[in-house]
Short mmCIF file of C-alpha atoms and ligand atoms in Angstrom, two decimals:
data_model
loop_
_atom_site.label_atom_id
_atom_site.label_comp_id
_atom_site.label_asym_id
_atom_site.label_seq_id
_atom_site.Cartn_x
_atom_site.Cartn_y
_atom_site.Cartn_z
CA MET Q 20 235.16 238.48 -119.16
CA PRO Q 21 232.73 241.23 -120.35
CA SER Q 22 231.44 243.49 -117.52
CA ILE Q 23 227.66 242.52 -118.64
CA THR Q 24 226.74 238.78 -119.27
CA VAL Q 25 223.21 237.13 -119.17
CA VAL Q 26 223.26 233.45 -119.29
CA ARG Q 27 219.89 232.09 -120.46
CA ASN Q 28 218.63 228.63 -118.86
CA PHE Q 29 221.12 228.80 -116.03
CA VAL Q 30 218.62 226.33 -114.30
CA SER Q 31 215.80 224.12 -115.42
CA ALA Q 32 212.25 224.62 -115.09
CA ALA Q 33 212.05 221.79 -112.22
CA ASP Q 34 215.07 223.73 -110.51
CA GLU Q 35 213.06 226.61 -110.83
CA ASP Q 36 210.21 224.87 -109.23
CA ALA Q 37 212.03 223.68 -106.72
CA LEU Q 38 213.62 227.18 -105.86
CA LEU Q 39 210.29 228.59 -106.01
CA ALA Q 40 208.94 226.00 -103.36
CA ASN Q 41 212.30 226.95 -100.90
CA ILE Q 42 211.48 230.66 -101.36
CA ALA Q 43 208.00 230.41 -100.53
CA ALA Q 44 209.02 228.10 -97.50
CA ALA Q 45 211.01 231.16 -96.26
CA PRO Q 46 209.49 232.11 -92.83
CA ALA Q 47 207.74 235.40 -92.90
CA GLU Q 48 210.40 237.23 -90.34
CA ARG Q 49 213.11 236.86 -93.44
CA TRP Q 50 210.81 239.32 -95.42
CA THR Q 51 211.30 243.23 -95.19
CA GLY Q 52 208.50 245.01 -97.11
CA GLY Q 53 210.19 247.78 -99.75
CA ARG Q 54 207.92 249.64 -101.85
CA PRO Q 55 204.42 248.67 -102.38
CA GLY Q 56 204.55 245.24 -104.88
CA ARG Q 57 208.10 244.34 -103.72
CA ARG Q 58 209.89 242.61 -100.78
CA THR Q 59 213.07 241.04 -99.85
CA ALA Q 60 214.31 238.52 -97.89
CA ASN Q 61 218.13 238.47 -97.12
CA TRP Q 62 220.51 235.34 -96.06
CA GLY Q 63 224.15 236.15 -94.79
CA GLY Q 64 223.21 239.23 -92.78
CA ARG Q 65 221.16 242.23 -94.08
CA PRO Q 66 222.60 244.89 -96.42
CA GLY Q 67 223.78 247.88 -94.72
CA GLU Q 68 224.58 246.29 -91.42
CA PRO Q 69 228.21 244.92 -90.22
CA PHE Q 70 228.93 241.81 -91.72
CA VAL Q 71 227.19 239.01 -89.96
CA ARG Q 72 228.87 235.22 -90.61
CA GLU Q 73 225.39 233.49 -91.00
CA SER Q 74 225.65 230.12 -92.87
CA LEU Q 75 223.54 229.98 -96.01
CA PRO Q 76 220.66 227.15 -96.14
CA PRO Q 77 221.34 224.24 -98.67
CA TRP Q 78 219.59 225.55 -101.84
CA ILE Q 79 221.43 228.63 -101.50
CA SER Q 80 224.62 226.94 -100.94
CA ALA Q 81 224.17 224.84 -103.99
CA LEU Q 82 223.55 227.70 -106.43
CA VAL Q 83 226.69 229.12 -105.01
CA ASP Q 84 228.55 226.39 -106.05
CA ALA Q 85 226.74 226.12 -109.13
CA ILE Q 86 227.85 229.65 -110.24
CA VAL Q 87 231.42 228.97 -108.76
CA ARG Q 88 231.55 226.03 -111.11
CA SER Q 89 230.17 227.81 -113.95
CA GLY Q 90 233.47 230.09 -114.03
CA LEU Q 91 231.08 233.17 -113.62
CA TRP Q 92 232.35 234.10 -110.13
CA PRO Q 93 236.13 234.44 -110.08
CA VAL Q 94 236.52 233.44 -106.55
CA ASP Q 95 240.15 234.68 -106.42
CA THR Q 96 239.70 238.30 -107.74
CA ILE Q 97 236.88 238.72 -105.65
CA GLY Q 98 238.18 237.46 -102.52
CA GLY Q 99 235.84 234.83 -101.99
CA PRO Q 100 232.57 232.90 -103.25
CA PRO Q 101 229.03 234.81 -102.78
CA ASN Q 102 228.41 235.04 -99.27
CA HIS Q 103 225.42 236.99 -99.10
CA CYS Q 104 221.96 236.18 -100.88
CA LEU Q 105 218.91 238.44 -101.24
CA VAL Q 106 215.82 237.41 -102.69
CA ASN Q 107 213.36 239.98 -104.27
CA GLU Q 108 209.68 239.35 -104.98
CA TYR Q 109 207.88 241.53 -107.44
CA GLU Q 110 204.27 241.86 -107.98
CA ALA Q 111 203.45 241.51 -111.97
CA GLY Q 112 204.29 245.46 -112.94
CA ALA Q 113 206.28 246.41 -109.89
CA GLY Q 114 209.47 248.40 -110.55
CA LEU Q 115 212.75 249.32 -108.82
CA THR Q 116 214.20 252.58 -108.39
CA PRO Q 117 217.37 253.04 -110.34
CA HIS Q 118 220.75 252.48 -107.85
CA THR Q 119 224.45 250.74 -107.48
CA ASP Q 120 224.31 247.88 -105.25
CA GLY Q 121 227.21 250.27 -103.09
CA VAL Q 122 230.46 249.72 -101.66
CA MET Q 123 229.59 247.30 -98.89
CA TYR Q 124 230.07 244.93 -101.53
CA ALA Q 125 232.68 243.45 -104.15
CA PRO Q 126 231.93 244.71 -107.42
CA HIS Q 127 230.70 241.74 -109.01
CA VAL Q 128 226.86 240.42 -108.63
CA CYS Q 129 225.21 237.41 -110.23
CA THR Q 130 221.38 237.38 -110.12
CA LEU Q 131 219.16 234.54 -111.10
CA SER Q 132 215.49 235.33 -112.28
CA LEU Q 133 212.74 233.33 -111.65
CA GLY Q 134 208.98 233.26 -112.50
CA SER Q 135 208.85 235.79 -115.07
CA ASP Q 136 211.04 237.53 -117.77
CA VAL Q 137 211.44 241.36 -117.07
CA LEU Q 138 213.82 244.13 -118.74
CA LEU Q 139 216.38 245.48 -116.28
CA ASP Q 140 217.37 249.07 -117.33
CA LEU Q 141 220.86 250.49 -117.32
CA HIS Q 142 220.94 254.16 -116.48
CA ALA Q 143 223.63 256.82 -116.24
CA PRO Q 144 224.91 257.57 -112.96
CA SER Q 145 223.09 261.00 -112.89
CA ALA Q 146 219.59 259.38 -112.91
CA ALA Q 147 220.21 258.71 -109.31
CA ASP Q 148 219.13 262.49 -108.80
CA ASP Q 149 215.74 261.83 -109.89
CA ALA Q 150 215.67 258.27 -109.19
CA GLU Q 151 212.87 257.73 -111.70
CA GLU Q 152 211.81 254.50 -112.37
CA ASN Q 153 210.54 255.07 -115.70
CA ALA Q 154 213.15 257.19 -116.88
CA ARG Q 155 214.69 256.38 -120.48
CA PRO Q 156 217.57 254.05 -119.82
CA LEU Q 157 220.67 254.13 -121.94
CA ALA Q 158 220.08 250.34 -122.58
CA SER Q 159 218.06 247.48 -121.20
CA LEU Q 160 218.98 243.71 -120.40
CA LEU Q 161 216.27 241.03 -121.25
CA LEU Q 162 216.27 239.09 -118.22
CA ARG Q 163 214.28 235.56 -119.10
CA ARG Q 164 213.18 233.82 -116.48
CA ARG Q 165 215.76 231.00 -115.41
CA SER Q 166 218.90 233.24 -116.57
CA LEU Q 167 221.59 234.34 -114.88
CA ASN Q 168 222.64 238.02 -115.14
CA VAL Q 169 226.36 238.97 -114.21
CA TYR Q 170 227.51 242.46 -113.95
CA ALA Q 171 230.94 243.34 -112.77
CA GLY Q 172 233.63 245.95 -112.81
CA PRO Q 173 232.65 249.04 -114.76
CA ALA Q 174 228.90 248.13 -115.04
CA TYR Q 175 228.60 247.56 -111.62
CA SER Q 176 229.90 250.91 -110.48
CA GLY Q 177 229.65 253.40 -113.43
CA LEU Q 178 225.79 252.55 -114.14
CA PHE Q 179 222.72 252.39 -112.14
CA HIS Q 180 220.08 249.81 -112.73
CA GLY Q 181 216.24 249.72 -112.26
CA ILE Q 182 213.37 248.43 -113.47
CA ALA Q 183 210.70 250.39 -114.80
CA GLN Q 184 206.97 250.17 -113.40
CA ARG Q 185 204.65 248.54 -116.24
CA GLU Q 186 202.73 245.63 -117.05
CA GLN Q 187 204.60 244.45 -119.81
CA ASP Q 188 207.96 245.06 -121.54
CA VAL Q 189 208.84 245.65 -125.37
CA LEU Q 190 211.78 244.19 -126.99
CA ASP Q 191 212.67 247.98 -128.66
CA GLU Q 192 216.21 248.57 -130.08
CA ARG Q 193 217.58 249.38 -126.68
CA VAL Q 194 217.69 245.82 -125.31
CA ILE Q 195 221.32 244.93 -126.18
CA ASN Q 196 221.29 241.07 -125.28
CA LEU Q 197 218.66 239.41 -127.85
CA GLU Q 198 219.04 236.28 -128.81
CA ALA Q 199 217.80 234.00 -131.79
CA GLU Q 200 214.88 233.00 -130.15
CA ASP Q 201 213.57 236.88 -129.43
CA ALA Q 202 211.72 238.65 -131.72
CA PRO Q 203 212.56 242.17 -132.15
CA GLY Q 204 209.27 244.40 -131.20
CA GLU Q 205 208.01 241.22 -129.16
CA ILE Q 206 206.01 242.13 -126.08
CA ILE Q 207 206.57 240.12 -123.08
CA PRO Q 208 203.86 240.27 -120.30
CA ARG Q 209 205.12 240.63 -116.86
CA GLY Q 210 204.08 238.02 -114.06
CA ARG Q 211 205.20 237.68 -110.31
CA ARG Q 212 208.66 237.55 -110.25
CA TRP Q 213 211.66 236.75 -107.97
CA SER Q 214 215.39 237.45 -108.39
CA VAL Q 215 217.84 236.04 -106.15
CA VAL Q 216 220.94 238.03 -106.05
CA PHE Q 217 224.42 236.51 -104.88
CA VAL Q 218 227.01 239.13 -103.68
CA HIS Q 219 230.28 239.28 -101.73
CA LYS Q 220 229.76 241.53 -98.71
CA LEU Q 221 233.15 242.57 -97.84
CA GLN Q 222 234.40 242.22 -94.08
CA ARG Q 223 235.04 245.83 -92.77
O1 LIG L 311 215.43 242.19 -109.68
C1 LIG L 311 216.41 242.41 -110.03
O2 LIG L 311 216.91 241.38 -111.18
C2 LIG L 311 217.51 243.33 -109.69
C3 LIG L 311 217.54 243.43 -108.23
C4 LIG L 311 218.73 244.37 -107.78
O3 LIG L 311 219.02 245.13 -108.29
C5 LIG L 311 218.98 244.43 -105.90
O4 LIG L 311 218.82 243.76 -105.45
O5 LIG L 311 220.05 244.99 -105.86
FE1 LIG L 312 220.97 246.17 -107.79
#
């Protein structure tokens, strides 16, 4: 499997609506504020804390099953199915500092995008020093709403990923996963976006 894959339309528009209703129904205490314009909810334990065996709610388990069934999550190599899920909510235009997801997770992550398209930027590891959201990326991935993004192995540990702070994205020559439906040069306005991130937290 290549180390970066984006599968368009992993869920239907009706599924997207249902998932967003589930996210909206999450109790307020699930959410932790990050930077302005972004907040995060966790299921299965919080990143950075010792492994907590918290069972996942049915709407997340159904997605876990779909990801495993799709073959995009090699359970045997990874040591199990996704056991931890975080949901990021971004106001339109909000960014995310370039980072790697760290050593507490197996190096295999699936991210479902909901609500809006966005460009996810890939940066050289040295970008960490300035941690500049709008630094010039090596390449960008177009994450259409309802797509599932998989990054694994070398892409997981060798590259930083982040999101620039801007109101719209442009499909320029840095975008490496354009498909027939995408017009080079197309301007994509950002709306409110949610990313549902599936990881396997290692038991330590
Ligand atoms: O919103 C995204 O697609 C990326 C989220 C992310 O990188 C993270 O939560 O670690
Ligand atoms: Fe990340």
